[in-house]
Coordinates of C-alpha atoms in Angstrom, one line a residue:
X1 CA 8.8 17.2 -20.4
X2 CA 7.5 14.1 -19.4
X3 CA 8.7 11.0 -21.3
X4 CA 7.0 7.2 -22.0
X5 CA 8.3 4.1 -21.5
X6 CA 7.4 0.6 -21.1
X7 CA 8.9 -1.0 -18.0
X8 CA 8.4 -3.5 -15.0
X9 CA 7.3 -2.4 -11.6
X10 CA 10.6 -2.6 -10.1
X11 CA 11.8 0.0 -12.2
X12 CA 8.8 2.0 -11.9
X13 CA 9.8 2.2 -8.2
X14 CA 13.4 2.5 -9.0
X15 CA 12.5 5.8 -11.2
X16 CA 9.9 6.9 -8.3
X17 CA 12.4 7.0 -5.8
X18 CA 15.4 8.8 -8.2
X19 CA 13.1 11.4 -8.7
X20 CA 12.7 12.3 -5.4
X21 CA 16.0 12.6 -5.0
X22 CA 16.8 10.7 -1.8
X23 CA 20.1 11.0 0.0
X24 CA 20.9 8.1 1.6
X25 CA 19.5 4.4 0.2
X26 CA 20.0 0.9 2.1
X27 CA 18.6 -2.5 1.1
X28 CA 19.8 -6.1 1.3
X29 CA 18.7 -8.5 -1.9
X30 CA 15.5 -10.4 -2.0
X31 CA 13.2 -11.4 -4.4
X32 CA 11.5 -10.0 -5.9
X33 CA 12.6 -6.9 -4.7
X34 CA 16.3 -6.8 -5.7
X35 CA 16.4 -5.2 -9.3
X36 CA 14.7 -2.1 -7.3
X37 CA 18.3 -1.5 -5.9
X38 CA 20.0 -2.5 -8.3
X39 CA 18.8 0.4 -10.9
X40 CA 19.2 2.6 -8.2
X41 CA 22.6 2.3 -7.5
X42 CA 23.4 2.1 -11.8
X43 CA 21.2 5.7 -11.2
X44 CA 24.1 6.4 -9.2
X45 CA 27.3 5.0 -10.6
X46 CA 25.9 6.5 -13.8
X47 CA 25.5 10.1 -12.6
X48 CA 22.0 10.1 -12.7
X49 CA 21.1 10.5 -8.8
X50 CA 23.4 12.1 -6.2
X51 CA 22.5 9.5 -3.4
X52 CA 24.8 7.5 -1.0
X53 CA 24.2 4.2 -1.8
X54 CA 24.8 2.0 1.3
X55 CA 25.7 -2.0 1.5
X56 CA 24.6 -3.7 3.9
X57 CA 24.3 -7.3 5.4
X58 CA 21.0 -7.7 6.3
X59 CA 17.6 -6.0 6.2
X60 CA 17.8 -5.6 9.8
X61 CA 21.1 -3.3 9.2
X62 CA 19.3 -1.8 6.4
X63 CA 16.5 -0.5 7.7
X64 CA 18.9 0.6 11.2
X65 CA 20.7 2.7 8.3
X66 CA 17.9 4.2 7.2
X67 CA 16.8 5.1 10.7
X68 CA 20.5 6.5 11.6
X69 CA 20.5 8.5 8.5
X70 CA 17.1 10.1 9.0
X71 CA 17.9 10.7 12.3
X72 CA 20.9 13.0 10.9
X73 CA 18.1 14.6 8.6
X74 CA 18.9 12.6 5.4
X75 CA 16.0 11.7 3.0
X76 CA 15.9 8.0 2.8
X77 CA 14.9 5.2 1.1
X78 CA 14.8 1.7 0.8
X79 CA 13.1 -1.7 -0.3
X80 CA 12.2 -5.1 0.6
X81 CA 10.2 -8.1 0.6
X82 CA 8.6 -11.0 2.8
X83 CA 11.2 -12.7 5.1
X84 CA 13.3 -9.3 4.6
X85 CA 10.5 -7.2 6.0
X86 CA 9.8 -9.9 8.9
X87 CA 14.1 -9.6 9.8
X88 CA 14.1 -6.1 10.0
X89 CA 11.1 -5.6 12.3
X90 CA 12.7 -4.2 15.3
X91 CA 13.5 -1.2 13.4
X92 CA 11.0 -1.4 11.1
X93 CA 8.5 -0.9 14.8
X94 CA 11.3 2.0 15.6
X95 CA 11.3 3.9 12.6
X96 CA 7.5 4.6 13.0
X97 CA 7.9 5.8 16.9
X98 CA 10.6 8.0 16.4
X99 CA 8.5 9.5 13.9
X100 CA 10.9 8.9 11.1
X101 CA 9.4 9.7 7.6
X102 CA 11.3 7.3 5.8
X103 CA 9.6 6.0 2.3
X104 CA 10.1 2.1 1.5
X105 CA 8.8 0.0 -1.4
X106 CA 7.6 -3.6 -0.8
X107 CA 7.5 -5.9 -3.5
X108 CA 4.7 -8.2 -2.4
X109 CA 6.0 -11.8 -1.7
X110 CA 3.9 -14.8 0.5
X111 CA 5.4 -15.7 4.1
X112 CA 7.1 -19.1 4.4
X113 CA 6.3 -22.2 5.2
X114 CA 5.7 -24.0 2.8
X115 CA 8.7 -22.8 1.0
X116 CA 7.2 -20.2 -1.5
X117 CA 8.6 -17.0 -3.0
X118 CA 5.5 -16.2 -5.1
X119 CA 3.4 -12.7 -5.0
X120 CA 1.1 -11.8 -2.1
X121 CA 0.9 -9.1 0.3
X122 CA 0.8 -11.3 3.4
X123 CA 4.4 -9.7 4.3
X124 CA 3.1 -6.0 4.6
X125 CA -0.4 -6.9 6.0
X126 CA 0.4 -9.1 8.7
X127 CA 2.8 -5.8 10.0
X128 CA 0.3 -3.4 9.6
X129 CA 0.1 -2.3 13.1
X130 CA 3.7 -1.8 13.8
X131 CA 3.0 2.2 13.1
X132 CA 3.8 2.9 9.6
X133 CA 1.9 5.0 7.1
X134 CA 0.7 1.3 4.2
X135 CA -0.3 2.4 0.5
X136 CA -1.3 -0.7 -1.8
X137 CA -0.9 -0.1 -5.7
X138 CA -2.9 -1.9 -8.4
X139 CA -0.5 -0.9 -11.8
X140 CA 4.0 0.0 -12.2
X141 CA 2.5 4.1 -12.8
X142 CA 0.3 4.3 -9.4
X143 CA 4.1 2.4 -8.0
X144 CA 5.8 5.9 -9.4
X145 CA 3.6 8.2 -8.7
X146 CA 2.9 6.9 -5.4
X147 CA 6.3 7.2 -4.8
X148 CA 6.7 10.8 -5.0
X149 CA 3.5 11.3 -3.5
X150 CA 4.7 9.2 -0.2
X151 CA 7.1 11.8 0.3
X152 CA 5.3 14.7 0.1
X153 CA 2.7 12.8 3.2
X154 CA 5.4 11.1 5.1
X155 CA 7.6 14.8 5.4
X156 CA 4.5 16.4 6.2
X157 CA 4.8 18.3 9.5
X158 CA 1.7 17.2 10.7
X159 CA 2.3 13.6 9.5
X160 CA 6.0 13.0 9.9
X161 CA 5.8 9.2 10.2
X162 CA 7.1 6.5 7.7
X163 CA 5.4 5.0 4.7
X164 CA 5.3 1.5 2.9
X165 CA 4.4 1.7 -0.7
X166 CA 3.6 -1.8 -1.2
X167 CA 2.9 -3.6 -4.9
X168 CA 2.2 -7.5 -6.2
X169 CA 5.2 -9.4 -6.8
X170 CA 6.0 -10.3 -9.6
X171 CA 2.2 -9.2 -10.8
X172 CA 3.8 -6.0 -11.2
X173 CA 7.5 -6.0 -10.1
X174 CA 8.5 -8.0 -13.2
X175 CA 5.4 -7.3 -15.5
X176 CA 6.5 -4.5 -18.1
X177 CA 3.6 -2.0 -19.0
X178 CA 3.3 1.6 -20.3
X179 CA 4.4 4.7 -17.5
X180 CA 4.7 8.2 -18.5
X181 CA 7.6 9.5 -16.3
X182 CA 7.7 13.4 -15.3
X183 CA 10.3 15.3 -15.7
X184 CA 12.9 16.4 -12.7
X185 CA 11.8 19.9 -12.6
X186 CA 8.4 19.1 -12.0
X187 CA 8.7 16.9 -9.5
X188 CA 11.5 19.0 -7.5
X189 CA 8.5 21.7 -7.9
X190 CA 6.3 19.6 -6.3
X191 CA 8.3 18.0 -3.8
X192 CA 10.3 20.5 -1.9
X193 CA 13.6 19.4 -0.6
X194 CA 13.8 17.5 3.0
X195 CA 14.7 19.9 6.2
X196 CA 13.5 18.3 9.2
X197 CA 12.7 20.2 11.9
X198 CA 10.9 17.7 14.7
X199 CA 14.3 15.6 15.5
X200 CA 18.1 15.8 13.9
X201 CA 21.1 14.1 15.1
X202 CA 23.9 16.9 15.2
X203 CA 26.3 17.9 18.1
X204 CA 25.8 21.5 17.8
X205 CA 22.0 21.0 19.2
X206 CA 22.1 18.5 21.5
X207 CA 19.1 16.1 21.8
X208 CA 18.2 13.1 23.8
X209 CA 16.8 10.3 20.8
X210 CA 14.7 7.4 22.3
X211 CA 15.2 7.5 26.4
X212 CA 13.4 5.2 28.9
X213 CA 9.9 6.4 28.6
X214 CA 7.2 6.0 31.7
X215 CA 3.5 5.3 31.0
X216 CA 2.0 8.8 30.7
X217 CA 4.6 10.3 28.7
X218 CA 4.3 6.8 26.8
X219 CA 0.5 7.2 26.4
X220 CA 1.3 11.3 24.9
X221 CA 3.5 9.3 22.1
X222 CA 0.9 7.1 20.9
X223 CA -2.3 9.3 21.0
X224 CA 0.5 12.2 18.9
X225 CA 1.5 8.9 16.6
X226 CA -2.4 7.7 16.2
X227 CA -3.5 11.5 15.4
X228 CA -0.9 12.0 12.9
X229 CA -1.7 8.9 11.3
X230 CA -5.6 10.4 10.6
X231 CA -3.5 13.8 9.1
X232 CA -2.0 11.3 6.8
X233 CA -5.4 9.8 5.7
X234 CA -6.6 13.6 5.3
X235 CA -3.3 14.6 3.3
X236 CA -3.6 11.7 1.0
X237 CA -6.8 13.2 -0.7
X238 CA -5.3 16.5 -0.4
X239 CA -1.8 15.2 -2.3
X240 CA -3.8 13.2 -4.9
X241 CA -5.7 16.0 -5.9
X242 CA -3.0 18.4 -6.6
X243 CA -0.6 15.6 -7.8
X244 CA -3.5 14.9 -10.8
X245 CA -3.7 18.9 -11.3
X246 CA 0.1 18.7 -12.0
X247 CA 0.2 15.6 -13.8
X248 CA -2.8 14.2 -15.1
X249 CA -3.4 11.6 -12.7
X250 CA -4.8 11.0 -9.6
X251 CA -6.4 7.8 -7.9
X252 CA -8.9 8.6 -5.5
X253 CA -7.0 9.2 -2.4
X254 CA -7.4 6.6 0.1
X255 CA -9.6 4.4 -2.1
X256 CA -11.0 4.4 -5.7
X257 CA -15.1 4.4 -6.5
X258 CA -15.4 2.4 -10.2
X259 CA -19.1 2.5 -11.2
X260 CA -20.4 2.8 -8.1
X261 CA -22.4 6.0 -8.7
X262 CA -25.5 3.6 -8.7
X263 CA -24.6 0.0 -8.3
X264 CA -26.6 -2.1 -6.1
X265 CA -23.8 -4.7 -5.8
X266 CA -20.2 -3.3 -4.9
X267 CA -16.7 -5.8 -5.4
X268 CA -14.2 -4.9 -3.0
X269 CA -10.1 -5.6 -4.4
X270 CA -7.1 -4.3 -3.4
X271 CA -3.5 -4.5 -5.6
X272 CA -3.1 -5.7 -9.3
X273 CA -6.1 -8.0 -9.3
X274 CA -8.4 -4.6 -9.6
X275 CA -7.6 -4.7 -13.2
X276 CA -9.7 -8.0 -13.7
X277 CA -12.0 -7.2 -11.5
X278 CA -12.7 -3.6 -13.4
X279 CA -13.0 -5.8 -16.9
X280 CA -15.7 -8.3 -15.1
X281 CA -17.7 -5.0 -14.0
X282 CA -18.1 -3.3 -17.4
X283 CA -19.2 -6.7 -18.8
X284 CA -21.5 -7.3 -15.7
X285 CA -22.9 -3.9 -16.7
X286 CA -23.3 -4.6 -20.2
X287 CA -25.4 -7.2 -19.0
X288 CA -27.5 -5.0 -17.4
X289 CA -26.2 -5.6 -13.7
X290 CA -26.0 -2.6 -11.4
X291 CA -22.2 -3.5 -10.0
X292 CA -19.2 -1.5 -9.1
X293 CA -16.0 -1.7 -7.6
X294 CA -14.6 0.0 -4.4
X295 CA -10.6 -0.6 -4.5
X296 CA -8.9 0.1 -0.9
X297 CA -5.4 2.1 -1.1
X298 CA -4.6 2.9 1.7
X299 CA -4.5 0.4 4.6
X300 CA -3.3 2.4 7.7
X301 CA -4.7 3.8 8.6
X302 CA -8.0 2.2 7.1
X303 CA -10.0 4.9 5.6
X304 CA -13.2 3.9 7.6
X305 CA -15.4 6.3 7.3
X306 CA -15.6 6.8 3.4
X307 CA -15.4 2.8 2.8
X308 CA -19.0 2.5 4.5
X309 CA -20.1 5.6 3.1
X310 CA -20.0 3.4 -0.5
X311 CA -20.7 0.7 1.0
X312 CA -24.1 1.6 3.0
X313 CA -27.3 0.9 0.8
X314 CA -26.0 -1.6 -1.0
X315 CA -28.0 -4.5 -1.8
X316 CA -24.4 -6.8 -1.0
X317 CA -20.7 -6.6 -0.9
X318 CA -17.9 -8.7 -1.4
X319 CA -15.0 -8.2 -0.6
X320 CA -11.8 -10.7 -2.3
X321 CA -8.8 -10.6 -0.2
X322 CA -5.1 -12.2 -1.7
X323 CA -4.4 -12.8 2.1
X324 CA -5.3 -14.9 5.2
X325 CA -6.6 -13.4 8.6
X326 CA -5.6 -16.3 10.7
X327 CA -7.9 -17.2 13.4
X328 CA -11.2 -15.3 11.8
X329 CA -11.1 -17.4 8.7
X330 CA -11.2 -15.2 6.3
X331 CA -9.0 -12.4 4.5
X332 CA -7.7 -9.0 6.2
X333 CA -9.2 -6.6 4.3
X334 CA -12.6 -8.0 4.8
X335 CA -11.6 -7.9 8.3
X336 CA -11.2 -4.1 8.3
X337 CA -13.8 -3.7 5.7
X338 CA -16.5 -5.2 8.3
X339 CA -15.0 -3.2 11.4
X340 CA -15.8 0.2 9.1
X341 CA -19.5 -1.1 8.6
X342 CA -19.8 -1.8 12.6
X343 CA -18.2 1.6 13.5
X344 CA -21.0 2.9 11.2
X345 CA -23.7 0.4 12.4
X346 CA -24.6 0.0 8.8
X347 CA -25.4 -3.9 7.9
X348 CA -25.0 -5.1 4.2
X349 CA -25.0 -8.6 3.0
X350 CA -21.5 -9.9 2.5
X351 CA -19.3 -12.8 1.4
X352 CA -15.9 -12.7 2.1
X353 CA -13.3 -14.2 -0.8
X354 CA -10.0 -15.4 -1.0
X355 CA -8.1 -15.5 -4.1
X356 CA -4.5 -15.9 -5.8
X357 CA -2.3 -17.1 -2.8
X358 CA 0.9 -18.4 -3.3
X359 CA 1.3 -16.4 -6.6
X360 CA -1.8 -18.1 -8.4
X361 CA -3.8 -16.5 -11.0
X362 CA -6.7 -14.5 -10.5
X363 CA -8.9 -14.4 -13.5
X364 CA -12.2 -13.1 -15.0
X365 CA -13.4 -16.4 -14.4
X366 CA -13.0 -16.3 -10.8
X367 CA -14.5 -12.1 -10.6
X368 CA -17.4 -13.2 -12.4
X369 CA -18.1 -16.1 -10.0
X370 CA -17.9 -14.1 -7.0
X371 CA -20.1 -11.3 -8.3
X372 CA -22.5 -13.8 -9.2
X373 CA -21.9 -15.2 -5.5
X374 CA -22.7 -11.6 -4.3
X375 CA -25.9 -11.1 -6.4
X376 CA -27.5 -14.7 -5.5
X377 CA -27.0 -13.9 -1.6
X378 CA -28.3 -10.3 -1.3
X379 CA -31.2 -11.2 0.3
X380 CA -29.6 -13.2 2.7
X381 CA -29.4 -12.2 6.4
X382 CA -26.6 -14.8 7.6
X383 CA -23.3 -14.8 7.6
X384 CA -21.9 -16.5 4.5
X385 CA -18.6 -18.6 4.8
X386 CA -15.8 -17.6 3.0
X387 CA -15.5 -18.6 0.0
X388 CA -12.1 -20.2 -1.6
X389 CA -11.9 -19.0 -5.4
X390 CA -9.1 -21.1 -6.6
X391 CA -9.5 -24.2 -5.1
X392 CA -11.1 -26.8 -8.1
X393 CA -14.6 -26.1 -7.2
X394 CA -14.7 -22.6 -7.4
X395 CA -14.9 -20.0 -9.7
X396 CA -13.0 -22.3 -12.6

């Protein structure tokens, strides 16, 4: 039987992870990712979870253990934030091309300078291309159900490539809410226990791990990597489909349609601002506006193709990103958001947002601004500038 409790969004990922039962877990300390670890290894010292909890010195030898111990056919996992994530990046690029399927929770934090430790998933965005498998979570149950559903893709034998379930700092690592937990049995029905087959470290099969590769074997690697990433966006539907059969809850697969059955107006959010953003669409359809809300999951690989099937028709989008695109002045996800309309040569008014960085607030106030934004500029045929919500002008 399942069982309720209220708790923060670190222990929502804590409890993920314990359920799935990993065997090996490595993470070095940062905020606000820390307490993750910490209730995993009382899981352990308590007799909770079986796992061997390893201390480290760094993120960089963190994620090198998790690499090391997948390599030996261990199910791993681990945790991090920000300035950890940018340390371990040599392995963090390995673990994906070695086709490790290694599951990690990142407690969205901002990138320094200036000094700030506050929530934003700047960290995980800006490595998006390093290879891994990026889901983004909008409340602490999507962080534990993801969890066990990250496994299930990342273990796949047509995936087999390592995953980042990545949540607001602070929004939702220390923000307590309502999560129904399953129970053990359920889970371990519907996550079958680790037994790799693709690559093992073990002297009774010998096997050459990461030689000097030319350019055409080089080229085979990728173009395997890139195709297994579009199994992963295919599984995700499949995975949320039967994890909602089994549990009651599902989210969408690769991104979630609110109200958009009919809007003429679509808002596009990713992470724990979709909550808001929901709120100000029922109340912009009580007013009798046609709007709805498209919220983006998965970020790589971008699920393209079904982000401009929503979005084509429209009357306008925008599109309000916690995050900077440097050098195209505006956010990330509108970035990719656009390149899906392109692909699709599908052109539909826009204005691009940006929102709650460094940890600030994003309210009603400022949802309601840009969907009034949106509305006033769908009959434009120019490109709008992007617009700042929380500096004094806007949207207060």
């Amino acid at each position: 039987m399942s069982e309720v409790k209220v708790i923060n969004g670190n222990m929502a990922a804590a409890m993920g992870a314990c359920l799935c039962r990993p065997d090996i877990i490595a993470a070095y300390p940062i905020t606000p990712q820390t307490p993750i670890v910490e209730y995993l290894a009382d899981f352990v010292t308590g007799g909770r979870l079986g796992s061997s909890v390893s201390e480290v010195e760094s993120e960089l030898s963190a994620m090198s253990v998790c690499t090391g111990a997948s390599l030996a056919g261990s199910r791993v996992f681990t945790a991090t934030a920000s300035q950890g994530l940018a340390l371990m990046y040599e392995p963090y690029f390995r673990a994906s091309t070695l086709r490790l399927p290694i599951v990690m929770a990142v407690a969205n934090r901002e990138m320094i300078s200036p000094q700030t430790l506050w929530g934003g998933p700047q960290d995980s965005l800006t490595v998006r291309d390093a290879g891994w498998l990026q889901i983004y979570v909008e409340d602490n149950q999507e962080i534990l159900d993801t969890l066990i559903m990250a496994y299930r893709i990342a273990e796949d034998k047509k995936v087999l490539l390592p995953i980042n379930v990545c949540f607001d700092g602070f929004y939702l690592s220390h923000m307590s809410e309502r999560v129904e937990i399953p129970d053990q049995e359920s889970v371990d029905a519907f996550l079958p226990a680790y037994a790799p087959e693709h690559i093992i470290l073990d002297p009774r099969r010998p096997m050459a791990v990461d030689p000097l590769t030319n350019g055409y074997l080089l080229t085979e690697y990728r173009l395997k990597h890139m195709m297994a990433q579009q199994n992963a966006l295919k599984l995700l539907e499949a995975v949320d489909e039967e994890f909602g059969e089994r549990f009651g809850r599902s989210y969408g697969g690769a991104v979630e349609e609110y109200r958009c059955e009919d809007a003429d107006y679509v808002m596009v959010t990713m992470g724990s601002m979709t909550g808001v953003a929901k709120d100000c669409v029922d109340e912009a359809r009580r007013a009798g506006k046609k709007v709805g809300l498209l919220k983006i999951r998965m970020v790589r690989p971008f699920p393209a193709e079904r982000v401009a099937r929503v979005l084509m028709g429209r009357k306008a989008f925008g599109v309000i990103d916690r995050n900077v695109s440097f050098g195209w002045n505006t956010g990330i996800i509108y970035e990719e958001v656009c390149a899906s309309m392109n692909r699709a040569a599908a052109f539909v008014p826009n204005i691009p947002f940006i929102a709650g960085l460094g940890g600030e607030d994003i309210t009603a106030e400022h949802i309601r601004y840009a969907i009034d934004e949106v509305m006033n500029h769908a009959e434009d045929s120019v490109k709008q500038d992007t617009v700042w919500l929380n500096r004094e002008d806007k949207g207060r």
